Amino acid sequence: MINNRATILETGLAFFAAFGYETSGTLEICDAAGVSKPTMYHYFKSKQGLMDAILAENFEPFLERLKETSRASGMSYTPLKIEKPERGAIRECQKSKFY
């Protein structure tokens, strides 16, 4: 039995890695995965939702192992808290000479 969700995740990861998030289209991802857009949107509400799922499924196991290793070695593990930038902050950063 084909697992559409897993196929979309794998295909999305391949497209994002090869072409970047911005240039990867949902239609191309769906075509390559052999599913319709409604099928993709059944599992993931948006392209961002697909990216969030890819990141969660690939990095959660890594973070768990990092926590276990830290505890076993007596080190404390404090997760990095990343907050969403204010609206327009990224655009301002891109305008700077350091970007």
mmCIF file of N, CA, C and O in Angstrom:
data_model
loop_
_atom_site.group_PDB
_atom_site.id
_atom_site.type_symbol
_atom_site.label_atom_id
_atom_site.label_comp_id
_atom_site.label_asym_id
_atom_site.label_seq_id
_atom_site.Cartn_x
_atom_site.Cartn_y
_atom_site.Cartn_z
ATOM 1 N N MET A 1 0.839 -1.192 0.000
ATOM 2 C CA MET A 1 0.000 0.000 0.000
ATOM 3 C C MET A 1 0.883 1.254 0.000
ATOM 4 O O MET A 1 1.848 1.348 0.742
ATOM 5 N N ILE A 2 0.550 2.203 -0.839
ATOM 6 C CA ILE A 2 1.306 3.444 -0.957
ATOM 7 C C ILE A 2 0.903 4.387 0.178
ATOM 8 O O ILE A 2 -0.271 4.593 0.445
ATOM 9 N N ASN A 3 1.908 4.956 0.830
ATOM 10 C CA ASN A 3 1.671 5.928 1.878
ATOM 11 C C ASN A 3 1.855 7.314 1.270
ATOM 12 O O ASN A 3 2.983 7.784 1.103
ATOM 13 N N ASN A 4 0.732 7.954 0.897
ATOM 14 C CA ASN A 4 0.800 9.245 0.222
ATOM 15 C C ASN A 4 1.526 10.303 1.051
ATOM 16 O O ASN A 4 2.299 11.086 0.521
ATOM 17 N N ARG A 5 1.272 10.327 2.345
ATOM 18 C CA ARG A 5 1.891 11.331 3.210
ATOM 19 C C ARG A 5 3.414 11.199 3.173
ATOM 20 O O ARG A 5 4.134 12.185 2.995
ATOM 21 N N ALA A 6 3.906 9.984 3.327
ATOM 22 C CA ALA A 6 5.354 9.754 3.311
ATOM 23 C C ALA A 6 5.948 10.092 1.952
ATOM 24 O O ALA A 6 7.036 10.671 1.870
ATOM 25 N N THR A 7 5.238 9.758 0.887
ATOM 26 C CA THR A 7 5.717 10.061 -0.465
ATOM 27 C C THR A 7 5.814 11.565 -0.677
ATOM 28 O O THR A 7 6.792 12.068 -1.235
ATOM 29 N N ILE A 8 4.806 12.302 -0.209
ATOM 30 C CA ILE A 8 4.825 13.763 -0.346
ATOM 31 C C ILE A 8 5.971 14.349 0.476
ATOM 32 O O ILE A 8 6.681 15.254 0.013
ATOM 33 N N LEU A 9 6.174 13.843 1.690
ATOM 34 C CA LEU A 9 7.270 14.328 2.529
ATOM 35 C C LEU A 9 8.625 14.111 1.852
ATOM 36 O O LEU A 9 9.459 15.019 1.799
ATOM 37 N N GLU A 10 8.843 12.915 1.329
ATOM 38 C CA GLU A 10 10.109 12.605 0.665
ATOM 39 C C GLU A 10 10.314 13.463 -0.578
ATOM 40 O O GLU A 10 11.406 13.978 -0.822
ATOM 41 N N THR A 11 9.255 13.623 -1.350
ATOM 42 C CA THR A 11 9.350 14.410 -2.580
ATOM 43 C C THR A 11 9.559 15.883 -2.254
ATOM 44 O O THR A 11 10.385 16.555 -2.883
ATOM 45 N N GLY A 12 8.831 16.383 -1.268
ATOM 46 C CA GLY A 12 9.005 17.775 -0.843
ATOM 47 C C GLY A 12 10.422 18.035 -0.366
ATOM 48 O O GLY A 12 11.035 19.046 -0.739
ATOM 49 N N LEU A 13 10.957 17.130 0.432
ATOM 50 C CA LEU A 13 12.327 17.279 0.910
ATOM 51 C C LEU A 13 13.310 17.318 -0.256
ATOM 52 O O LEU A 13 14.211 18.167 -0.302
ATOM 53 N N ALA A 14 13.119 16.433 -1.221
ATOM 54 C CA ALA A 14 14.007 16.399 -2.390
ATOM 55 C C ALA A 14 13.928 17.705 -3.179
ATOM 56 O O ALA A 14 14.959 18.256 -3.591
ATOM 57 N N PHE A 15 12.719 18.221 -3.392
ATOM 58 C CA PHE A 15 12.559 19.470 -4.132
ATOM 59 C C PHE A 15 13.146 20.649 -3.384
ATOM 60 O O PHE A 15 13.850 21.476 -3.963
ATOM 61 N N PHE A 16 12.851 20.754 -2.083
ATOM 62 C CA PHE A 16 13.372 21.879 -1.296
ATOM 63 C C PHE A 16 14.892 21.849 -1.255
ATOM 64 O O PHE A 16 15.541 22.886 -1.333
ATOM 65 N N ALA A 17 15.471 20.657 -1.149
ATOM 66 C CA ALA A 17 16.931 20.534 -1.105
ATOM 67 C C ALA A 17 17.550 20.882 -2.462
ATOM 68 O O ALA A 17 18.596 21.532 -2.525
ATOM 69 N N ALA A 18 16.908 20.457 -3.522
ATOM 70 C CA ALA A 18 17.474 20.662 -4.861
ATOM 71 C C ALA A 18 17.240 22.068 -5.407
ATOM 72 O O ALA A 18 18.123 22.646 -6.042
ATOM 73 N N PHE A 19 16.045 22.614 -5.180
ATOM 74 C CA PHE A 19 15.668 23.867 -5.823
ATOM 75 C C PHE A 19 15.407 25.021 -4.864
ATOM 76 O O PHE A 19 15.198 26.142 -5.296
ATOM 77 N N GLY A 20 15.366 24.737 -3.573
ATOM 78 C CA GLY A 20 15.043 25.766 -2.595
ATOM 79 C C GLY A 20 13.549 25.824 -2.335
ATOM 80 O O GLY A 20 12.742 25.406 -3.166
ATOM 81 N N TYR A 21 13.202 26.350 -1.183
ATOM 82 C CA TYR A 21 11.791 26.417 -0.776
ATOM 83 C C TYR A 21 10.996 27.335 -1.698
ATOM 84 O O TYR A 21 9.925 26.982 -2.168
ATOM 85 N N GLU A 22 11.518 28.531 -1.936
ATOM 86 C CA GLU A 22 10.771 29.528 -2.706
ATOM 87 C C GLU A 22 10.486 29.093 -4.135
ATOM 88 O O GLU A 22 9.423 29.388 -4.671
ATOM 89 N N THR A 23 11.421 28.416 -4.771
ATOM 90 C CA THR A 23 11.240 28.061 -6.184
ATOM 91 C C THR A 23 10.568 26.707 -6.379
ATOM 92 O O THR A 23 10.256 26.348 -7.518
ATOM 93 N N SER A 24 10.345 25.974 -5.313
ATOM 94 C CA SER A 24 9.639 24.690 -5.428
ATOM 95 C C SER A 24 8.144 24.941 -5.366
ATOM 96 O O SER A 24 7.647 25.532 -4.412
ATOM 97 N N GLY A 25 7.449 24.503 -6.390
ATOM 98 C CA GLY A 25 6.004 24.701 -6.435
ATOM 99 C C GLY A 25 5.248 23.470 -5.962
ATOM 100 O O GLY A 25 5.707 22.336 -6.138
ATOM 101 N N THR A 26 4.086 23.701 -5.386
ATOM 102 C CA THR A 26 3.296 22.571 -4.898
ATOM 103 C C THR A 26 2.829 21.681 -6.045
ATOM 104 O O THR A 26 2.772 20.464 -5.880
ATOM 105 N N LEU A 27 2.529 22.263 -7.187
ATOM 106 C CA LEU A 27 2.089 21.455 -8.324
ATOM 107 C C LEU A 27 3.201 20.515 -8.784
ATOM 108 O O LEU A 27 2.961 19.331 -9.043
ATOM 109 N N GLU A 28 4.434 21.023 -8.841
ATOM 110 C CA GLU A 28 5.569 20.186 -9.247
ATOM 111 C C GLU A 28 5.827 19.073 -8.226
ATOM 112 O O GLU A 28 6.119 17.933 -8.597
ATOM 113 N N ILE A 29 5.715 19.416 -6.958
ATOM 114 C CA ILE A 29 5.900 18.413 -5.904
ATOM 115 C C ILE A 29 4.832 17.332 -6.023
ATOM 116 O O ILE A 29 5.126 16.138 -5.967
ATOM 117 N N CYS A 30 3.590 17.744 -6.223
ATOM 118 C CA CYS A 30 2.483 16.788 -6.357
ATOM 119 C C CYS A 30 2.661 15.894 -7.579
ATOM 120 O O CYS A 30 2.465 14.676 -7.490
ATOM 121 N N ASP A 31 3.023 16.509 -8.706
ATOM 122 C CA ASP A 31 3.237 15.726 -9.928
ATOM 123 C C ASP A 31 4.325 14.680 -9.727
ATOM 124 O O ASP A 31 4.177 13.520 -10.106
ATOM 125 N N ALA A 32 5.448 15.098 -9.121
ATOM 126 C CA ALA A 32 6.562 14.167 -8.905
ATOM 127 C C ALA A 32 6.193 13.069 -7.898
ATOM 128 O O ALA A 32 6.661 11.943 -8.016
ATOM 129 N N ALA A 33 5.334 13.405 -6.936
ATOM 130 C CA ALA A 33 4.911 12.428 -5.927
ATOM 131 C C ALA A 33 3.793 11.523 -6.450
ATOM 132 O O ALA A 33 3.481 10.508 -5.830
ATOM 133 N N GLY A 34 3.187 11.921 -7.565
ATOM 134 C CA GLY A 34 2.094 11.124 -8.126
ATOM 135 C C GLY A 34 0.787 11.273 -7.370
ATOM 136 O O GLY A 34 -0.015 10.344 -7.309
ATOM 137 N N VAL A 35 0.582 12.470 -6.795
ATOM 138 C CA VAL A 35 -0.659 12.738 -6.055
ATOM 139 C C VAL A 35 -1.274 14.032 -6.569
ATOM 140 O O VAL A 35 -0.610 14.838 -7.213
ATOM 141 N N SER A 36 -2.534 14.229 -6.263
ATOM 142 C CA SER A 36 -3.203 15.470 -6.647
ATOM 143 C C SER A 36 -2.960 16.541 -5.579
ATOM 144 O O SER A 36 -2.588 16.239 -4.448
ATOM 145 N N LYS A 37 -3.179 17.798 -5.963
ATOM 146 C CA LYS A 37 -3.029 18.886 -4.989
ATOM 147 C C LYS A 37 -3.995 18.715 -3.815
ATOM 148 O O LYS A 37 -3.588 18.931 -2.671
ATOM 149 N N PRO A 38 -5.260 18.328 -4.056
ATOM 150 C CA PRO A 38 -6.145 18.111 -2.902
ATOM 151 C C PRO A 38 -5.614 17.045 -1.932
ATOM 152 O O PRO A 38 -5.792 17.162 -0.719
ATOM 153 N N THR A 39 -4.937 16.028 -2.472
ATOM 154 C CA THR A 39 -4.348 15.007 -1.596
ATOM 155 C C THR A 39 -3.254 15.625 -0.734
ATOM 156 O O THR A 39 -3.185 15.386 0.471
ATOM 157 N N MET A 40 -2.401 16.448 -1.352
ATOM 158 C CA MET A 40 -1.350 17.100 -0.569
ATOM 159 C C MET A 40 -1.960 17.995 0.504
ATOM 160 O O MET A 40 -1.536 17.979 1.658
ATOM 161 N N TYR A 41 -2.976 18.762 0.132
ATOM 162 C CA TYR A 41 -3.595 19.679 1.094
ATOM 163 C C TYR A 41 -4.418 18.945 2.150
ATOM 164 O O TYR A 41 -4.720 19.513 3.190
ATOM 165 N N HIS A 42 -4.741 17.704 1.906
ATOM 166 C CA HIS A 42 -5.383 16.890 2.942
ATOM 167 C C HIS A 42 -4.398 16.641 4.093
ATOM 168 O O HIS A 42 -4.769 16.680 5.260
ATOM 169 N N TYR A 43 -3.150 16.386 3.748
ATOM 170 C CA TYR A 43 -2.125 16.090 4.754
ATOM 171 C C TYR A 43 -1.445 17.352 5.285
ATOM 172 O O TYR A 43 -1.065 17.418 6.451
ATOM 173 N N PHE A 44 -1.243 18.323 4.417
ATOM 174 C CA PHE A 44 -0.519 19.542 4.768
ATOM 175 C C PHE A 44 -1.336 20.723 4.268
ATOM 176 O O PHE A 44 -1.650 20.806 3.102
ATOM 177 N N LYS A 45 -1.657 21.630 5.132
ATOM 178 C CA LYS A 45 -2.570 22.724 4.776
ATOM 179 C C LYS A 45 -1.964 23.749 3.820
ATOM 180 O O LYS A 45 -2.680 24.541 3.226
ATOM 181 N N SER A 46 -0.641 23.714 3.674
ATOM 182 C CA SER A 46 0.040 24.671 2.804
ATOM 183 C C SER A 46 1.449 24.159 2.515
ATOM 184 O O SER A 46 1.882 23.160 3.098
ATOM 185 N N LYS A 47 2.153 24.871 1.650
ATOM 186 C CA LYS A 47 3.543 24.517 1.386
ATOM 187 C C LYS A 47 4.364 24.697 2.668
ATOM 188 O O LYS A 47 5.237 23.889 2.971
ATOM 189 N N GLN A 48 4.041 25.732 3.437
ATOM 190 C CA GLN A 48 4.722 25.944 4.713
ATOM 191 C C GLN A 48 4.433 24.803 5.676
ATOM 192 O O GLN A 48 5.308 24.357 6.414
ATOM 193 N N GLY A 49 3.202 24.284 5.643
ATOM 194 C CA GLY A 49 2.853 23.140 6.478
ATOM 195 C C GLY A 49 3.668 21.911 6.110
ATOM 196 O O GLY A 49 4.083 21.135 6.984
ATOM 197 N N LEU A 50 3.916 21.733 4.821
ATOM 198 C CA LEU A 50 4.762 20.632 4.356
ATOM 199 C C LEU A 50 6.186 20.814 4.880
ATOM 200 O O LEU A 50 6.791 19.881 5.408
ATOM 201 N N MET A 51 6.708 22.033 4.761
ATOM 202 C CA MET A 51 8.061 22.302 5.253
ATOM 203 C C MET A 51 8.141 22.084 6.766
ATOM 204 O O MET A 51 9.097 21.485 7.263
ATOM 205 N N ASP A 52 7.150 22.531 7.501
ATOM 206 C CA ASP A 52 7.133 22.342 8.956
ATOM 207 C C ASP A 52 7.163 20.859 9.313
ATOM 208 O O ASP A 52 7.877 20.446 10.230
ATOM 209 N N ALA A 53 6.396 20.052 8.585
ATOM 210 C CA ALA A 53 6.361 18.611 8.851
ATOM 211 C C ALA A 53 7.708 17.962 8.522
ATOM 212 O O ALA A 53 8.177 17.092 9.259
ATOM 213 N N ILE A 54 8.324 18.384 7.431
ATOM 214 C CA ILE A 54 9.643 17.857 7.059
ATOM 215 C C ILE A 54 10.648 18.162 8.160
ATOM 216 O O ILE A 54 11.397 17.281 8.592
ATOM 217 N N LEU A 55 10.662 19.391 8.625
ATOM 218 C CA LEU A 55 11.604 19.786 9.678
ATOM 219 C C LEU A 55 11.323 19.033 10.974
ATOM 220 O O LEU A 55 12.250 18.534 11.616
ATOM 221 N N ALA A 56 10.052 18.941 11.350
ATOM 222 C CA ALA A 56 9.701 18.253 12.601
ATOM 223 C C ALA A 56 10.094 16.783 12.556
ATOM 224 O O ALA A 56 10.684 16.259 13.505
ATOM 225 N N GLU A 57 9.803 16.124 11.458
ATOM 226 C CA GLU A 57 10.072 14.688 11.374
ATOM 227 C C GLU A 57 11.551 14.365 11.225
ATOM 228 O O GLU A 57 11.984 13.286 11.597
ATOM 229 N N ASN A 58 12.325 15.298 10.695
ATOM 230 C CA ASN A 58 13.750 15.038 10.518
ATOM 231 C C ASN A 58 14.601 15.524 11.683
ATOM 232 O O ASN A 58 15.654 14.960 11.939
ATOM 233 N N PHE A 59 14.147 16.553 12.385
ATOM 234 C CA PHE A 59 14.968 17.098 13.454
ATOM 235 C C PHE A 59 14.545 16.660 14.852
ATOM 236 O O PHE A 59 15.361 16.694 15.768
ATOM 237 N N GLU A 60 13.306 16.263 15.038
ATOM 238 C CA GLU A 60 12.875 15.816 16.364
ATOM 239 C C GLU A 60 13.695 14.629 16.869
ATOM 240 O O GLU A 60 14.146 14.640 18.013
ATOM 241 N N PRO A 61 13.917 13.586 16.055
ATOM 242 C CA PRO A 61 14.741 12.475 16.540
ATOM 243 C C PRO A 61 16.166 12.924 16.899
ATOM 244 O O PRO A 61 16.737 12.471 17.885
ATOM 245 N N PHE A 62 16.720 13.832 16.110
ATOM 246 C CA PHE A 62 18.055 14.357 16.402
ATOM 247 C C PHE A 62 18.069 15.097 17.739
ATOM 248 O O PHE A 62 18.971 14.901 18.560
ATOM 249 N N LEU A 63 17.071 15.935 17.968
ATOM 250 C CA LEU A 63 17.012 16.685 19.220
ATOM 251 C C LEU A 63 16.833 15.763 20.423
ATOM 252 O O LEU A 63 17.412 16.003 21.486
ATOM 253 N N GLU A 64 16.038 14.709 20.259
ATOM 254 C CA GLU A 64 15.864 13.747 21.352
ATOM 255 C C GLU A 64 17.188 13.067 21.686
ATOM 256 O O GLU A 64 17.526 12.891 22.853
ATOM 257 N N ARG A 65 17.934 12.673 20.672
ATOM 258 C CA ARG A 65 19.245 12.043 20.907
ATOM 259 C C ARG A 65 20.208 13.025 21.555
ATOM 260 O O ARG A 65 21.000 12.658 22.423
ATOM 261 N N LEU A 66 20.144 14.281 21.160
ATOM 262 C CA LEU A 66 20.985 15.313 21.761
ATOM 263 C C LEU A 66 20.656 15.469 23.243
ATOM 264 O O LEU A 66 21.557 15.556 24.080
ATOM 265 N N LYS A 67 19.371 15.481 23.582
ATOM 266 C CA LYS A 67 18.956 15.574 24.986
ATOM 267 C C LYS A 67 19.460 14.381 25.784
ATOM 268 O O LYS A 67 19.990 14.541 26.888
ATOM 269 N N GLU A 68 19.295 13.178 25.234
ATOM 270 C CA GLU A 68 19.742 11.964 25.923
ATOM 271 C C GLU A 68 21.251 11.980 26.139
ATOM 272 O O GLU A 68 21.733 11.647 27.221
ATOM 273 N N THR A 69 21.986 12.373 25.119
ATOM 274 C CA THR A 69 23.441 12.429 25.224
ATOM 275 C C THR A 69 23.870 13.467 26.260
ATOM 276 O O THR A 69 24.784 13.232 27.052
ATOM 277 N N SER A 70 23.191 14.603 26.265
ATOM 278 C CA SER A 70 23.511 15.648 27.231
ATOM 279 C C SER A 70 23.277 15.170 28.656
ATOM 280 O O SER A 70 24.104 15.376 29.541
ATOM 281 N N ARG A 71 22.133 14.511 28.873
ATOM 282 C CA ARG A 71 21.820 13.991 30.214
ATOM 283 C C ARG A 71 22.824 12.933 30.646
ATOM 284 O O ARG A 71 23.280 12.925 31.782
ATOM 285 N N ALA A 72 23.178 12.037 29.721
ATOM 286 C CA ALA A 72 24.102 10.949 30.042
ATOM 287 C C ALA A 72 25.489 11.471 30.390
ATOM 288 O O ALA A 72 26.193 10.877 31.210
ATOM 289 N N SER A 73 25.880 12.591 29.793
ATOM 290 C CA SER A 73 27.209 13.134 30.056
ATOM 291 C C SER A 73 27.196 14.144 31.204
ATOM 292 O O SER A 73 28.233 14.715 31.529
ATOM 293 N N GLY A 74 26.032 14.354 31.804
ATOM 294 C CA GLY A 74 25.936 15.276 32.926
ATOM 295 C C GLY A 74 25.798 16.730 32.520
ATOM 296 O O GLY A 74 25.818 17.621 33.360
ATOM 297 N N MET A 75 25.651 16.981 31.252
ATOM 298 C CA MET A 75 25.485 18.350 30.772
ATOM 299 C C MET A 75 24.006 18.703 30.773
ATOM 300 O O MET A 75 23.151 17.828 30.651
ATOM 301 N N SER A 76 23.712 19.966 30.891
ATOM 302 C CA SER A 76 22.318 20.377 30.804
ATOM 303 C C SER A 76 22.001 20.747 29.362
ATOM 304 O O SER A 76 22.859 21.253 28.640
ATOM 305 N N TYR A 77 20.794 20.484 28.975
ATOM 306 C CA TYR A 77 20.351 20.795 27.613
ATOM 307 C C TYR A 77 19.307 21.883 27.701
ATOM 308 O O TYR A 77 18.282 21.726 28.365
ATOM 309 N N THR A 78 19.565 23.005 27.066
ATOM 310 C CA THR A 78 18.607 24.096 27.018
ATOM 311 C C THR A 78 18.313 24.374 25.561
ATOM 312 O O THR A 78 19.213 24.787 24.816
ATOM 313 N N PRO A 79 17.079 24.109 25.129
ATOM 314 C CA PRO A 79 16.766 24.340 23.714
ATOM 315 C C PRO A 79 16.832 25.825 23.368
ATOM 316 O O PRO A 79 16.510 26.680 24.190
ATOM 317 N N LEU A 80 17.279 26.105 22.175
ATOM 318 C CA LEU A 80 17.348 27.462 21.670
ATOM 319 C C LEU A 80 15.941 27.904 21.313
ATOM 320 O O LEU A 80 15.217 27.205 20.600
ATOM 321 N N LYS A 81 15.540 29.042 21.813
ATOM 322 C CA LYS A 81 14.211 29.556 21.513
ATOM 323 C C LYS A 81 14.344 30.589 20.399
ATOM 324 O O LYS A 81 15.030 31.586 20.553
ATOM 325 N N ILE A 82 13.709 30.292 19.294
ATOM 326 C CA ILE A 82 13.754 31.197 18.150
ATOM 327 C C ILE A 82 12.365 31.794 17.980
ATOM 328 O O ILE A 82 11.384 31.077 17.844
ATOM 329 N N GLU A 83 12.316 33.093 18.008
ATOM 330 C CA GLU A 83 11.036 33.769 17.850
ATOM 331 C C GLU A 83 10.886 34.261 16.420
ATOM 332 O O GLU A 83 11.868 34.595 15.755
ATOM 333 N N LYS A 84 9.663 34.290 15.977
ATOM 334 C CA LYS A 84 9.368 34.762 14.632
ATOM 335 C C LYS A 84 9.690 36.257 14.559
ATOM 336 O O LYS A 84 9.306 37.016 15.444
ATOM 337 N N PRO A 85 10.417 36.689 13.521
ATOM 338 C CA PRO A 85 10.765 38.113 13.417
ATOM 339 C C PRO A 85 9.523 38.965 13.181
ATOM 340 O O PRO A 85 8.512 38.499 12.655
ATOM 341 N N GLU A 86 9.625 40.216 13.592
ATOM 342 C CA GLU A 86 8.514 41.135 13.380
ATOM 343 C C GLU A 86 8.303 41.350 11.889
ATOM 344 O O GLU A 86 9.228 41.234 11.094
ATOM 345 N N ARG A 87 7.098 41.671 11.531
ATOM 346 C CA ARG A 87 6.767 41.904 10.130
ATOM 347 C C ARG A 87 7.677 42.993 9.558
ATOM 348 O O ARG A 87 7.834 44.043 10.147
ATOM 349 N N GLY A 88 8.292 42.732 8.443
ATOM 350 C CA GLY A 88 9.151 43.694 7.780
ATOM 351 C C GLY A 88 10.603 43.633 8.216
ATOM 352 O O GLY A 88 11.465 44.231 7.585
ATOM 353 N N ALA A 89 10.905 42.910 9.304
ATOM 354 C CA ALA A 89 12.281 42.855 9.802
ATOM 355 C C ALA A 89 13.201 42.157 8.808
ATOM 356 O O ALA A 89 14.347 42.581 8.622
ATOM 357 N N ILE A 90 12.724 41.110 8.169
ATOM 358 C CA ILE A 90 13.548 40.388 7.199
ATOM 359 C C ILE A 90 13.840 41.285 5.999
ATOM 360 O O ILE A 90 14.964 41.349 5.519
ATOM 361 N N ARG A 91 12.841 42.012 5.545
ATOM 362 C CA ARG A 91 13.024 42.904 4.404
ATOM 363 C C ARG A 91 14.062 43.979 4.738
ATOM 364 O O ARG A 91 14.923 44.301 3.936
ATOM 365 N N GLU A 92 14.004 44.518 5.945
ATOM 366 C CA GLU A 92 14.984 45.519 6.366
ATOM 367 C C GLU A 92 16.379 44.920 6.414
ATOM 368 O O GLU A 92 17.359 45.562 6.033
ATOM 369 N N CYS A 93 16.483 43.693 6.885
ATOM 370 C CA CYS A 93 17.775 43.010 6.951
ATOM 371 C C CYS A 93 18.334 42.817 5.547
ATOM 372 O O CYS A 93 19.524 43.016 5.312
ATOM 373 N N GLN A 94 17.480 42.471 4.590
ATOM 374 C CA GLN A 94 17.925 42.253 3.223
ATOM 375 C C GLN A 94 18.422 43.546 2.578
ATOM 376 O O GLN A 94 19.280 43.507 1.709
ATOM 377 N N LYS A 95 17.889 44.667 3.010
ATOM 378 C CA LYS A 95 18.325 45.957 2.473
ATOM 379 C C LYS A 95 19.690 46.376 3.014
ATOM 380 O O LYS A 95 20.369 47.183 2.416
ATOM 381 N N SER A 96 20.083 45.800 4.146
ATOM 382 C CA SER A 96 21.339 46.199 4.761
ATOM 383 C C SER A 96 22.528 45.731 3.921
ATOM 384 O O SER A 96 22.437 44.797 3.141
ATOM 385 N N LYS A 97 23.665 46.381 4.115
ATOM 386 C CA LYS A 97 24.856 46.035 3.338
ATOM 387 C C LYS A 97 25.477 44.721 3.789
ATOM 388 O O LYS A 97 26.353 44.187 3.138
ATOM 389 N N PHE A 98 25.031 44.169 4.911
ATOM 390 C CA PHE A 98 25.598 42.948 5.436
ATOM 391 C C PHE A 98 24.906 41.700 4.932
ATOM 392 O O PHE A 98 25.360 40.593 5.146
ATOM 393 N N TYR A 99 23.791 41.833 4.240
ATOM 394 C CA TYR A 99 23.034 40.669 3.781
ATOM 395 C C TYR A 99 23.622 40.103 2.544
ATOM 396 O O TYR A 99 24.071 40.618 1.635
#
